[in-house]
GROMACS .gro file of C-alpha atoms in nm:
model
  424
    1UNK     CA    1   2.742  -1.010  -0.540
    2UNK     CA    2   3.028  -1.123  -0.822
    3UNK     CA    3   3.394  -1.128  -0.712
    4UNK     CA    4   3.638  -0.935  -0.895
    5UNK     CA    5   3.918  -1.160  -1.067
    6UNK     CA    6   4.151  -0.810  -1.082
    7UNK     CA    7   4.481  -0.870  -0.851
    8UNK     CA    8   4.577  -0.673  -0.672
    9UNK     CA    9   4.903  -0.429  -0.688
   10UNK     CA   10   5.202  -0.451  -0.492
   11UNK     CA   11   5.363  -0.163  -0.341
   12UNK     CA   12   5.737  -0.101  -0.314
   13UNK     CA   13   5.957   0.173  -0.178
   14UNK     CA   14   6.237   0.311  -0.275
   15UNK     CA   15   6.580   0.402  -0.045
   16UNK     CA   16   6.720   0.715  -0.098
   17UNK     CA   17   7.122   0.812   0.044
   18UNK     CA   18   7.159   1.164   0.153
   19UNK     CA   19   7.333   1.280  -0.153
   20UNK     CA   20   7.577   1.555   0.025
   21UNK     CA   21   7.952   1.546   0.030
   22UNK     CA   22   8.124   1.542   0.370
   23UNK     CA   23   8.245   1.841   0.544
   24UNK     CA   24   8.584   1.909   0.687
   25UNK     CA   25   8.664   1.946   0.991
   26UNK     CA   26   8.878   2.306   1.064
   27UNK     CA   27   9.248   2.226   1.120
   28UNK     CA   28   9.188   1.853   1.031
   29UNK     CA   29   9.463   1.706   0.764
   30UNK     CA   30   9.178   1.494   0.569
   31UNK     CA   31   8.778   1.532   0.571
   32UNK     CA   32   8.564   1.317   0.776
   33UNK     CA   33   8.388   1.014   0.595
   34UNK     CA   34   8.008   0.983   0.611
   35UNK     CA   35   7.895   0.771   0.929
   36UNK     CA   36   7.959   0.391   0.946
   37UNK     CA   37   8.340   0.440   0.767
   38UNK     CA   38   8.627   0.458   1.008
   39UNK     CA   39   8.759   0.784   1.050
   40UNK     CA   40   9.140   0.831   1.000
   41UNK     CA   41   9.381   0.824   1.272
   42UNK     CA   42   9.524   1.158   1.241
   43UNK     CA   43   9.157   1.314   1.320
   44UNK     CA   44   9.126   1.137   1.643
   45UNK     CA   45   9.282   1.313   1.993
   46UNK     CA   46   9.363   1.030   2.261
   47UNK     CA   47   9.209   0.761   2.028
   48UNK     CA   48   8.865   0.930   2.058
   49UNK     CA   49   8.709   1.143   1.775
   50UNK     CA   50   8.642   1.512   1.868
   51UNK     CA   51   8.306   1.638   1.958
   52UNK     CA   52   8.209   1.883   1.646
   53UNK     CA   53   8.362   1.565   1.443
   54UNK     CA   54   8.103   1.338   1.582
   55UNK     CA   55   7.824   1.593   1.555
   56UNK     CA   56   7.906   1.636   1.177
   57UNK     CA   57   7.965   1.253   1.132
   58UNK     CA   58   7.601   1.187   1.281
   59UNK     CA   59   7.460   1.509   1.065
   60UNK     CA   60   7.606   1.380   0.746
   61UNK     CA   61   7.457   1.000   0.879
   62UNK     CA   62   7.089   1.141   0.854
   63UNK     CA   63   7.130   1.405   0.544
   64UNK     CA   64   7.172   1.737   0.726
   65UNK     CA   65   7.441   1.886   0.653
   66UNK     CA   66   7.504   2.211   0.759
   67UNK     CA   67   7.575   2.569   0.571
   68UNK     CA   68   7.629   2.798   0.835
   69UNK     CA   69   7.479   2.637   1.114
   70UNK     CA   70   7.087   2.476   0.915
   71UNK     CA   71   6.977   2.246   0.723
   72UNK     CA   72   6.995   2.242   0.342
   73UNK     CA   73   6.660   2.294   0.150
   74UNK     CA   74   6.737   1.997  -0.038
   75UNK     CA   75   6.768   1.774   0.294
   76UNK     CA   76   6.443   1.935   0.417
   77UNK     CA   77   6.258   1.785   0.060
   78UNK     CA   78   6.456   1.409   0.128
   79UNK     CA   79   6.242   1.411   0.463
   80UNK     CA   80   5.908   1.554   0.289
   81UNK     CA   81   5.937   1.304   0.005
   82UNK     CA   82   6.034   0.986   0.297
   83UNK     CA   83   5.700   1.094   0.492
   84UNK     CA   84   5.497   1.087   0.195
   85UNK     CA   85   5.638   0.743   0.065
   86UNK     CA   86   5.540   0.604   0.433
   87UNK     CA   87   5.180   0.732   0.398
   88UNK     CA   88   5.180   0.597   0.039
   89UNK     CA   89   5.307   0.265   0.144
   90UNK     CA   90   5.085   0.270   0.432
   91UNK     CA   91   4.786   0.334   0.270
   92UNK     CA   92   4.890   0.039   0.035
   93UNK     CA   93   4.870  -0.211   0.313
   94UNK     CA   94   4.553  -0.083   0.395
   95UNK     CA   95   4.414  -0.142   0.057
   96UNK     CA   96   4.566  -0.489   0.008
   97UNK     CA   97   4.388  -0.540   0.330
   98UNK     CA   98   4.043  -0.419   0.245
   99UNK     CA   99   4.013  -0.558  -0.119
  100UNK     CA  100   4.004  -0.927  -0.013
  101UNK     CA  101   3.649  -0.851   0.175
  102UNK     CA  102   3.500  -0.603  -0.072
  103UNK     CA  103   3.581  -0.842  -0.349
  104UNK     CA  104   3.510  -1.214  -0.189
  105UNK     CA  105   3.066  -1.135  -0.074
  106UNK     CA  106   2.994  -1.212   0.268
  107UNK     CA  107   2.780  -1.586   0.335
  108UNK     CA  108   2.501  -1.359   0.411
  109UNK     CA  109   2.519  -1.166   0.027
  110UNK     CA  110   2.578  -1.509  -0.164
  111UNK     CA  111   2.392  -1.578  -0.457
  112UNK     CA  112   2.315  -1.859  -0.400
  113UNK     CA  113   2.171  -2.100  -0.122
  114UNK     CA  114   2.013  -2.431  -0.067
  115UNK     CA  115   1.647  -2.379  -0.048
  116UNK     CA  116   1.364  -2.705   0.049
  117UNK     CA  117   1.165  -2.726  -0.270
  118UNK     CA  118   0.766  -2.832  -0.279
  119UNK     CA  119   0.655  -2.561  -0.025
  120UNK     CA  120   0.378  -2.264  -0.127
  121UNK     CA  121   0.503  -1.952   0.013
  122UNK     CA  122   0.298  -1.592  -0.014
  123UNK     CA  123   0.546  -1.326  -0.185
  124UNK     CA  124   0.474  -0.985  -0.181
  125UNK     CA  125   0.593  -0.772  -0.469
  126UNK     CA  126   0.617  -0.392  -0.451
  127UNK     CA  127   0.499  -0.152  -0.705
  128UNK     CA  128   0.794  -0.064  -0.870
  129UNK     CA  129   1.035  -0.340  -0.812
  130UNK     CA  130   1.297  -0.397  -1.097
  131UNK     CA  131   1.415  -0.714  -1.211
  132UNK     CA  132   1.689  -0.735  -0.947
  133UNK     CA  133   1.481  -0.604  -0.657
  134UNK     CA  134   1.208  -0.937  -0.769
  135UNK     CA  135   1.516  -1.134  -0.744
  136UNK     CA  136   1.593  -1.017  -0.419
  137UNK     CA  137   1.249  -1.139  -0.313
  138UNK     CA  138   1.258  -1.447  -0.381
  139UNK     CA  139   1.537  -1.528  -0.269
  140UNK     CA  140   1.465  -1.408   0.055
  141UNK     CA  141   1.134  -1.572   0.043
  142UNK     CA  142   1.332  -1.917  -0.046
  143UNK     CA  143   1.132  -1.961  -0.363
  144UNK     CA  144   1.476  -1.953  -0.574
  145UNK     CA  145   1.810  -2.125  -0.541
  146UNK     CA  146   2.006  -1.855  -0.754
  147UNK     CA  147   1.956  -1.464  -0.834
  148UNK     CA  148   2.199  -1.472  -1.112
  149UNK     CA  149   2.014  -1.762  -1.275
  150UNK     CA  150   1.629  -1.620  -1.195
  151UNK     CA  151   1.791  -1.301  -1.392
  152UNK     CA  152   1.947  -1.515  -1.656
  153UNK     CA  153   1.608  -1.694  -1.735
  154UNK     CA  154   1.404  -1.380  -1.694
  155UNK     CA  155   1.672  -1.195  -1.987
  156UNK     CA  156   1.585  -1.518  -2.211
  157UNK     CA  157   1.241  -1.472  -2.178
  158UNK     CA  158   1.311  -1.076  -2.215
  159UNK     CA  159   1.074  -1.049  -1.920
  160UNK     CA  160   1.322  -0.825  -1.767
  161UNK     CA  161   1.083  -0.517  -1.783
  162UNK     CA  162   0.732  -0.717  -1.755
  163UNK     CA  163   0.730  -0.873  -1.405
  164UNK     CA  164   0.447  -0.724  -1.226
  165UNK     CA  165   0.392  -0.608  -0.922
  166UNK     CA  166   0.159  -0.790  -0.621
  167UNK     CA  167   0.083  -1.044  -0.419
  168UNK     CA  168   0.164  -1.446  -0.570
  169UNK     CA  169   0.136  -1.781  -0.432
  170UNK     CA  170   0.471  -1.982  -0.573
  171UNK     CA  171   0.631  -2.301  -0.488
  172UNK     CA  172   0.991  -2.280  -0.374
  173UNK     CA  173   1.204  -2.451  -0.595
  174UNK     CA  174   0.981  -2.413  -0.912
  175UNK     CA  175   1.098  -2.448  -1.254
  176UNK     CA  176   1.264  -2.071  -1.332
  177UNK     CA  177   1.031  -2.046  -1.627
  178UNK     CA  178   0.728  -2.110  -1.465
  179UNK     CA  179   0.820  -1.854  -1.190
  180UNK     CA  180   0.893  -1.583  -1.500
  181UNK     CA  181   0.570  -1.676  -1.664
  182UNK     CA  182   0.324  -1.622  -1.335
  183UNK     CA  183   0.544  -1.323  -1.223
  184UNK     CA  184   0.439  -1.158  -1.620
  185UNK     CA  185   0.059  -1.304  -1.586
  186UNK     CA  186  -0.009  -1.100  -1.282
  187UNK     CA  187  -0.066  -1.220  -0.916
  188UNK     CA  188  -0.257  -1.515  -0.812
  189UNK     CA  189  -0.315  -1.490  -0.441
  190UNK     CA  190  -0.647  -1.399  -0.373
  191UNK     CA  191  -0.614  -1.359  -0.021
  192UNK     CA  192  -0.700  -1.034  -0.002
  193UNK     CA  193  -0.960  -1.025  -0.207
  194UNK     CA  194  -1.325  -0.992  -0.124
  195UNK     CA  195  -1.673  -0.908  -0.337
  196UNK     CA  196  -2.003  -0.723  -0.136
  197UNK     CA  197  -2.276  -0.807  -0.287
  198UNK     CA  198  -2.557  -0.537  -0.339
  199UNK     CA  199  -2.782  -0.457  -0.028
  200UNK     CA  200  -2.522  -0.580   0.244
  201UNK     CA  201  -2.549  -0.373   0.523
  202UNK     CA  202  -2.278  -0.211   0.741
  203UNK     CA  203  -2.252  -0.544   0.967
  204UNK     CA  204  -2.213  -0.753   0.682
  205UNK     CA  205  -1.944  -0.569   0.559
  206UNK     CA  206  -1.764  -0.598   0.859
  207UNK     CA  207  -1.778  -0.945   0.896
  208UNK     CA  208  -1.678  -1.022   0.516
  209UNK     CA  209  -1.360  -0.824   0.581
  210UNK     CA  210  -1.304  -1.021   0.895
  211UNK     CA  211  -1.309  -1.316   0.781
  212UNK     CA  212  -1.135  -1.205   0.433
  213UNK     CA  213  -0.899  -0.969   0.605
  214UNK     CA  214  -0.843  -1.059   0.952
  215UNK     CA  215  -1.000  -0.737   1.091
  216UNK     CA  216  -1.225  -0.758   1.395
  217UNK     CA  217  -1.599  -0.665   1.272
  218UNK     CA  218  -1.594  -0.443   1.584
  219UNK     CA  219  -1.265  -0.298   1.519
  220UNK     CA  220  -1.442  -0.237   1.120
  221UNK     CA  221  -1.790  -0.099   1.249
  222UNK     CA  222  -1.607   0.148   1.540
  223UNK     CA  223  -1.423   0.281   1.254
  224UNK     CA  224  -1.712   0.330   1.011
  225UNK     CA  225  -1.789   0.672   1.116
  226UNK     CA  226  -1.892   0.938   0.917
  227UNK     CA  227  -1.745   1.192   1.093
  228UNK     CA  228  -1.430   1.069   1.101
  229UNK     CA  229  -1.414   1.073   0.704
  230UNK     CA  230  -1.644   1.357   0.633
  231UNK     CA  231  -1.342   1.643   0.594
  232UNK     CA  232  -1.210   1.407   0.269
  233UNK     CA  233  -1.551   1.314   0.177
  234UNK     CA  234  -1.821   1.631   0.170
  235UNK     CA  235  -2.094   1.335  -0.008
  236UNK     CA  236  -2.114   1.285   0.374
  237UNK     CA  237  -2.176   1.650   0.500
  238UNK     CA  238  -2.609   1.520   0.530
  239UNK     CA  239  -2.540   1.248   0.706
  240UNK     CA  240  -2.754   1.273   1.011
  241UNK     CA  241  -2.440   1.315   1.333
  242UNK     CA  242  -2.710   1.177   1.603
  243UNK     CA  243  -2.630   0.813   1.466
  244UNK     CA  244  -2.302   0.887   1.281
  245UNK     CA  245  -2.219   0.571   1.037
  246UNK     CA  246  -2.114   0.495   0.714
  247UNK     CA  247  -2.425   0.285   0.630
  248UNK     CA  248  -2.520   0.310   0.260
  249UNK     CA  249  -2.192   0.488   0.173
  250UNK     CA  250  -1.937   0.162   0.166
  251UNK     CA  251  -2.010   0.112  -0.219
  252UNK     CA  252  -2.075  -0.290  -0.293
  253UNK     CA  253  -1.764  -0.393  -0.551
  254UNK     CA  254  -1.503  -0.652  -0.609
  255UNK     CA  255  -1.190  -0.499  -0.382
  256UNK     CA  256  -0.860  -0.635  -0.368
  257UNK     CA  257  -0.630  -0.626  -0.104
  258UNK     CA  258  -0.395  -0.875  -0.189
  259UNK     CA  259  -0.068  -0.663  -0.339
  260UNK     CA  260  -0.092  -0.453  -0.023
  261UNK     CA  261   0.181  -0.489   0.252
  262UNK     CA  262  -0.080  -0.370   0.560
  263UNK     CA  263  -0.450  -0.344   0.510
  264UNK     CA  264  -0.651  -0.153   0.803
  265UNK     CA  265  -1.004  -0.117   0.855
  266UNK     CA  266  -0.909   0.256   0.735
  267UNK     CA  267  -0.771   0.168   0.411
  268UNK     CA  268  -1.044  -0.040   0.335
  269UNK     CA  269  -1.317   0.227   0.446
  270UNK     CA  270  -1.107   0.459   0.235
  271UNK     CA  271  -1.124   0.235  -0.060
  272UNK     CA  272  -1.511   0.205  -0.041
  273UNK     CA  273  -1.504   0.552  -0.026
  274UNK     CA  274  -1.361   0.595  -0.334
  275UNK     CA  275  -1.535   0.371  -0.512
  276UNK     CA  276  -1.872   0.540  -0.394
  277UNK     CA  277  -1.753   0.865  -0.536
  278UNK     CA  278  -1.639   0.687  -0.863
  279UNK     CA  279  -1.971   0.532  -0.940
  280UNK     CA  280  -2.195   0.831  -0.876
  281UNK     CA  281  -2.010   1.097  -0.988
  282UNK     CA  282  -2.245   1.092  -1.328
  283UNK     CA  283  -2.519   1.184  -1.103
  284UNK     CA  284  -2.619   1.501  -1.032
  285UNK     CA  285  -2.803   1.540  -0.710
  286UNK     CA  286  -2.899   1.907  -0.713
  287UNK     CA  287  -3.082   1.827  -1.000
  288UNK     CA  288  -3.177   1.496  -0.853
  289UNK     CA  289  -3.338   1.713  -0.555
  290UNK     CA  290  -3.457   1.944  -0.774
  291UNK     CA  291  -3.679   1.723  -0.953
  292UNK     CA  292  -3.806   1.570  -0.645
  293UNK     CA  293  -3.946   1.920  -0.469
  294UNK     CA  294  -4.082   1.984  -0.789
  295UNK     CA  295  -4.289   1.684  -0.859
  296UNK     CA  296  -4.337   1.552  -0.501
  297UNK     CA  297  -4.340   1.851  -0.347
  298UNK     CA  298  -4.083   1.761  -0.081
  299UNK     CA  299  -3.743   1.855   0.068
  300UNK     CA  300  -3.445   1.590   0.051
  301UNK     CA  301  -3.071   1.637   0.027
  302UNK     CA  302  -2.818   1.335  -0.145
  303UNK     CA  303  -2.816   1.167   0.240
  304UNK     CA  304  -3.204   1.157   0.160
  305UNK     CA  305  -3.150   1.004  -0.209
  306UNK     CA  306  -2.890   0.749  -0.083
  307UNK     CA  307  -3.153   0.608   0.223
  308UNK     CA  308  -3.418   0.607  -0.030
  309UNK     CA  309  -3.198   0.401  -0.281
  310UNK     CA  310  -3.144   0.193  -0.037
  311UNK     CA  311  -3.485   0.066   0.048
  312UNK     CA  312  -3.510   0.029  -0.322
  313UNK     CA  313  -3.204  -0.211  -0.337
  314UNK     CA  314  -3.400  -0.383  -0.063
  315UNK     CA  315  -3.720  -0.410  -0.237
  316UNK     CA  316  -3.668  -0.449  -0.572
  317UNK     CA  317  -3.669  -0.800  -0.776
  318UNK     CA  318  -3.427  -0.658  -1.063
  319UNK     CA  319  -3.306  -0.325  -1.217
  320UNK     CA  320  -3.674  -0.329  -1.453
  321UNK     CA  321  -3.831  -0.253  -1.157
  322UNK     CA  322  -3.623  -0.020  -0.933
  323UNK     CA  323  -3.793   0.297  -1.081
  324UNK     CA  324  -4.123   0.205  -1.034
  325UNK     CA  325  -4.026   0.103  -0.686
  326UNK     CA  326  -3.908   0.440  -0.635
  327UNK     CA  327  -4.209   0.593  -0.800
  328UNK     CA  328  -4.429   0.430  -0.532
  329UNK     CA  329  -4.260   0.500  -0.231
  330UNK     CA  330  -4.202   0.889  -0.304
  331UNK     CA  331  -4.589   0.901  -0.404
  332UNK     CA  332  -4.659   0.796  -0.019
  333UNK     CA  333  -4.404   1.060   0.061
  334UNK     CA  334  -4.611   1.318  -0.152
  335UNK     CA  335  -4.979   1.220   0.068
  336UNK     CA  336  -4.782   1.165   0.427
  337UNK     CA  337  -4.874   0.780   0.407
  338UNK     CA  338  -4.653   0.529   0.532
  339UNK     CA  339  -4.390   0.406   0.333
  340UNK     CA  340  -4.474   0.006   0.505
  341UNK     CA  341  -4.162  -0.177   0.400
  342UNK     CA  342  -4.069  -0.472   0.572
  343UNK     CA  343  -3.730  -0.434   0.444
  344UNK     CA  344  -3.664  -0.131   0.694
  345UNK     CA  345  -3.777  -0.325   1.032
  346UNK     CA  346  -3.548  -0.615   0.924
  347UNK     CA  347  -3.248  -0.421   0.877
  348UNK     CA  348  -3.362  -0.314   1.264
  349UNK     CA  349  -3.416  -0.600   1.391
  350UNK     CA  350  -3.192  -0.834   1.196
  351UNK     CA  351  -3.395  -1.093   1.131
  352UNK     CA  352  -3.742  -1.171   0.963
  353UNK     CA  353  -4.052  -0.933   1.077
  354UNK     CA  354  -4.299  -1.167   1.270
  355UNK     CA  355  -4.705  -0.969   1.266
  356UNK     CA  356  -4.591  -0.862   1.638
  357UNK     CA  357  -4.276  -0.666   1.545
  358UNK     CA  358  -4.551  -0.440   1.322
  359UNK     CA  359  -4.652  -0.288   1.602
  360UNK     CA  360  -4.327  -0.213   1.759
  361UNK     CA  361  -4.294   0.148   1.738
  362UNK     CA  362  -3.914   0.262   1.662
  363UNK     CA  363  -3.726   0.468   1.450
  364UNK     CA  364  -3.685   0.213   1.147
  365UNK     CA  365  -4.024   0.068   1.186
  366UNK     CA  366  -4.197   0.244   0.838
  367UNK     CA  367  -4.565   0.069   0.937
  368UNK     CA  368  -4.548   0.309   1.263
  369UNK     CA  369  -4.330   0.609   1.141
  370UNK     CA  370  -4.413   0.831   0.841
  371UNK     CA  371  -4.096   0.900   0.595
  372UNK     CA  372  -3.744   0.778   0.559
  373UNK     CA  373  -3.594   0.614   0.765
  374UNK     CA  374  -3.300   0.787   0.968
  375UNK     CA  375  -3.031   0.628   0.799
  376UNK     CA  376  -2.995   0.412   0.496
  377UNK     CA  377  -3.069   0.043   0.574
  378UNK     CA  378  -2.745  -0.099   0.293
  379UNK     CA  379  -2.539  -0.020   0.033
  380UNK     CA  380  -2.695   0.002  -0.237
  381UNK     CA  381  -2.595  -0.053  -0.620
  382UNK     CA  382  -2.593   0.251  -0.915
  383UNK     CA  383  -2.911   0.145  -1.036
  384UNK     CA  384  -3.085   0.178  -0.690
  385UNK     CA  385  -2.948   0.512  -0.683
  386UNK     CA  386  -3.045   0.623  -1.000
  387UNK     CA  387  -3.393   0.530  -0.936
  388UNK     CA  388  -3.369   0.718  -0.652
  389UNK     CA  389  -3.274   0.972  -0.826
  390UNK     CA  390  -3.496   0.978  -1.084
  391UNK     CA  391  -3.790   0.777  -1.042
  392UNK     CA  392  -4.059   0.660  -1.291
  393UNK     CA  393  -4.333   0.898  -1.287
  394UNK     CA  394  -4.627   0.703  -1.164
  395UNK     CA  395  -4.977   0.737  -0.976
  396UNK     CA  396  -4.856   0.392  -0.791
  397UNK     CA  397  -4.902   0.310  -0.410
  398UNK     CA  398  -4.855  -0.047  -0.402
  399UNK     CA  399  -4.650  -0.299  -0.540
  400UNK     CA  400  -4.602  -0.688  -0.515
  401UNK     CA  401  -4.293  -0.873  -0.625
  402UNK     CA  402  -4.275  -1.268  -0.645
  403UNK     CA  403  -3.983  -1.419  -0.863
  404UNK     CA  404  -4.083  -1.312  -1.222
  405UNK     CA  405  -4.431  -1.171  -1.104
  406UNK     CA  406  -4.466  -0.805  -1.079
  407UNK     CA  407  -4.820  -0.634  -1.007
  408UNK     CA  408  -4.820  -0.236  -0.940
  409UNK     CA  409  -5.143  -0.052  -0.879
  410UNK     CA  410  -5.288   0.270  -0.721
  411UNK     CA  411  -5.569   0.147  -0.505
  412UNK     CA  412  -5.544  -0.107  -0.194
  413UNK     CA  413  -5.841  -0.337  -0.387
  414UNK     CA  414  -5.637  -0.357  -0.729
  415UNK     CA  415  -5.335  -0.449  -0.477
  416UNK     CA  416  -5.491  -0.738  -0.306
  417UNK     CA  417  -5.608  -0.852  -0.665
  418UNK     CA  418  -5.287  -0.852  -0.779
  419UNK     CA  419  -5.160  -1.096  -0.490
  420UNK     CA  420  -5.466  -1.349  -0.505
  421UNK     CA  421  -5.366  -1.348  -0.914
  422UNK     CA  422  -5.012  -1.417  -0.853
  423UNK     CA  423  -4.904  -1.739  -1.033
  424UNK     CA  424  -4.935  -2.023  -0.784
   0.00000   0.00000   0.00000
């Protein structure tokens, strides 16, 4: 905070007399003089003045003297106007008192301080923050010596209005201009940044966001409830309330964390959440459902569409296949045959199916258990979804997919030729 260089007024007052004449005394031979002057000897009786004499004399001393018996309106004002030059004078000392601290800052509000240059510090910037608040900042964060100079070089870069909001990575004690320059490129600290890739399932989530975030995986998965989000997010009305999870809904994106001051599992879940509604809200899924009673000749709702997308994500080599993928597993739908993905027991099992595990009959075991499974096994992408959505229309029931090799076919013979033709 600047001091002011403006002095400060001095205050004065002013001594008024009492203005009135002196009254005579009845049967005196000369008037009395105002108190302090000697009174003359023919007023005095045995050398001592008499008593209405000394009650006038001390009257006329303070201003009151008397017309029959009060004071004059005119001594009443004298005393009015003395009390308010007291008050006046008072409150003068008071300011003359004050202005010294409002104008000379406190050590605390100095502008300047001696900071140890060379160390990388994390600064947070608020949305919003003007020039002088991003001043504030840093100085508080010890990355500048000076606000008054950080606001100097940010008005000769007329950056004033550009510095942007987020979370940075700077070196205390930088050059001014370099601190401008990053502060008007954009943030740099990627701390709080994270990508999930397609396919990652619920648990893999969790412990991305750990180790990104600092949130306990548990903490991330306890919180991953449907019904805890449902009421702000009706996409998750079919979700099946016996096993209750977010599974398939956390959409797989780039997220950023990094300019906020407090991340929770929440507001991550939240963001996912969002994103999810973002990407598919081109797709219709009445019609989606529609199309799927009509050619298949079998009931799903969007919960359905999501857990079948899913499996695709899981299945298919690259987005030229993910229809045809589709196409194959709602044609075992259609004839009540298993849908036999490998893909479903490993998301159960976490880890790879052994010949064993194939006869392990549980929910997410498709060689035992006819149809979907009873939640979605990831997250899957908007072109798993959209195959899932709409699928190829195809007499498929088998597929094989090796690197760049893809073999679809309709009978289990053509299938098995298709593998023993596979490029070695």
């Amino acid at each position: 905070m600047a001091t002011s260089n403006g002095k400060t007024p001095k205050h004065g007052s002013s001594h008024f007399g009492s203005g009135s004449k002196p009254v005579a005394q009845s049967g005196a031979k000369a008037p009395l003089s105002v108190a302090g002057a000697k009174a003359p000897r023919s007023a005095l009786s045995n050398g001592r003045v008499s008593g209405r004499a000394a009650t006038a004399t001390r009257r006329a001393s303070r201003g009151e003297v008397m017309r029959d018996g009060a004071p004059t309106s005119h001594s009443r004002t004298v005393g009015i106007v003395a009390a308010a030059l007291a008050v006046v004078v008072l409150l003068g000392i008071v300011v003359v008192a004050i202005l010294p601290s409002l104008n000379s800052p406190s050590e605390a509000e100095s502008d300047t301080q001696e900071i140890v240059a060379g160390n990388q510090v994390s600064v947070l910037i608020p949305e919003g923050s003007g020039a002088a608040a991003v001043a504030d900042i840093l100085f508080e964060d010890g990355v500048i010596a000076s606000k008054s100079e950080f606001l100097a070089q940010a008005r000769r870069m007329e950056a004033e209005s550009s510095l942007m909001s987020g979370s940075y990575n700077l070196v205390t004690g930088a050059d001014l201009a370099d601190i401008v320059t990053q502060l008007t490129t954009g943030p740099n600290d990627t701390s709080g940044k994270f990508t999930i890739p397609e396919g990652y399932t619920l648990a893999q989530i969790a412990d991305v966001v750990e180790e990104t975030l600092g949130i306990p995986a548990a903490d991330f998965t306890s919180q991953a409830k449907a019904s805890a989000y449902v009421a702000d997010y009706p996409f998750l009305a079919d979700v099946d309330p016996s096993y209750d999870t977010l599974e398939g809904y956390l959409f797989p994106k780039t997220y950023d964390f990094s300019s906020e001051a407090e991340v929770t599992a929440d507001t991550v879940i939240r963001a996912m959440l969002d994103q999810y509604q973002t990407e598919v809200s081109a797709i219709n899924f009445d019609d989606a459902i529609a199309l799927i009673k009509d050619r298949y000749g079998i009931d799903v709702n969007e919960d359905d569409i999501i857990t079948m997308a899913s499996i695709v994500e899981r299945e298919a080599g690259g987005d030229e296949h993910r229809a045809d993928v589709a196409s194959v597993l709602y044609n075992r739908l259609e004839i009540g045959m298993a849908l036999q993905s490998d893909a479903t027991l490993v998301y159960s099992l976490g880890r790879e199916v052994t010949p064993e595990d194939l006869q392990v009959d549980e929910p997410y075991n498709t060689y035992t258990r006819p149809g979907l499974t009873p939640t979605p096994i990831c997250s899957p992408g908007i072109a798993s979804i959209e195959a899932a959505a709409n699928p190829a229309q195809t007499s498929y029931l088998y597929f094989f997919l090796s690197g760049d090799y893809a073999a679809f076919s309709e009978t289990l013979d053509e299938h098995n030729q298709a593998i023993a033709n596979r490029p070695q």
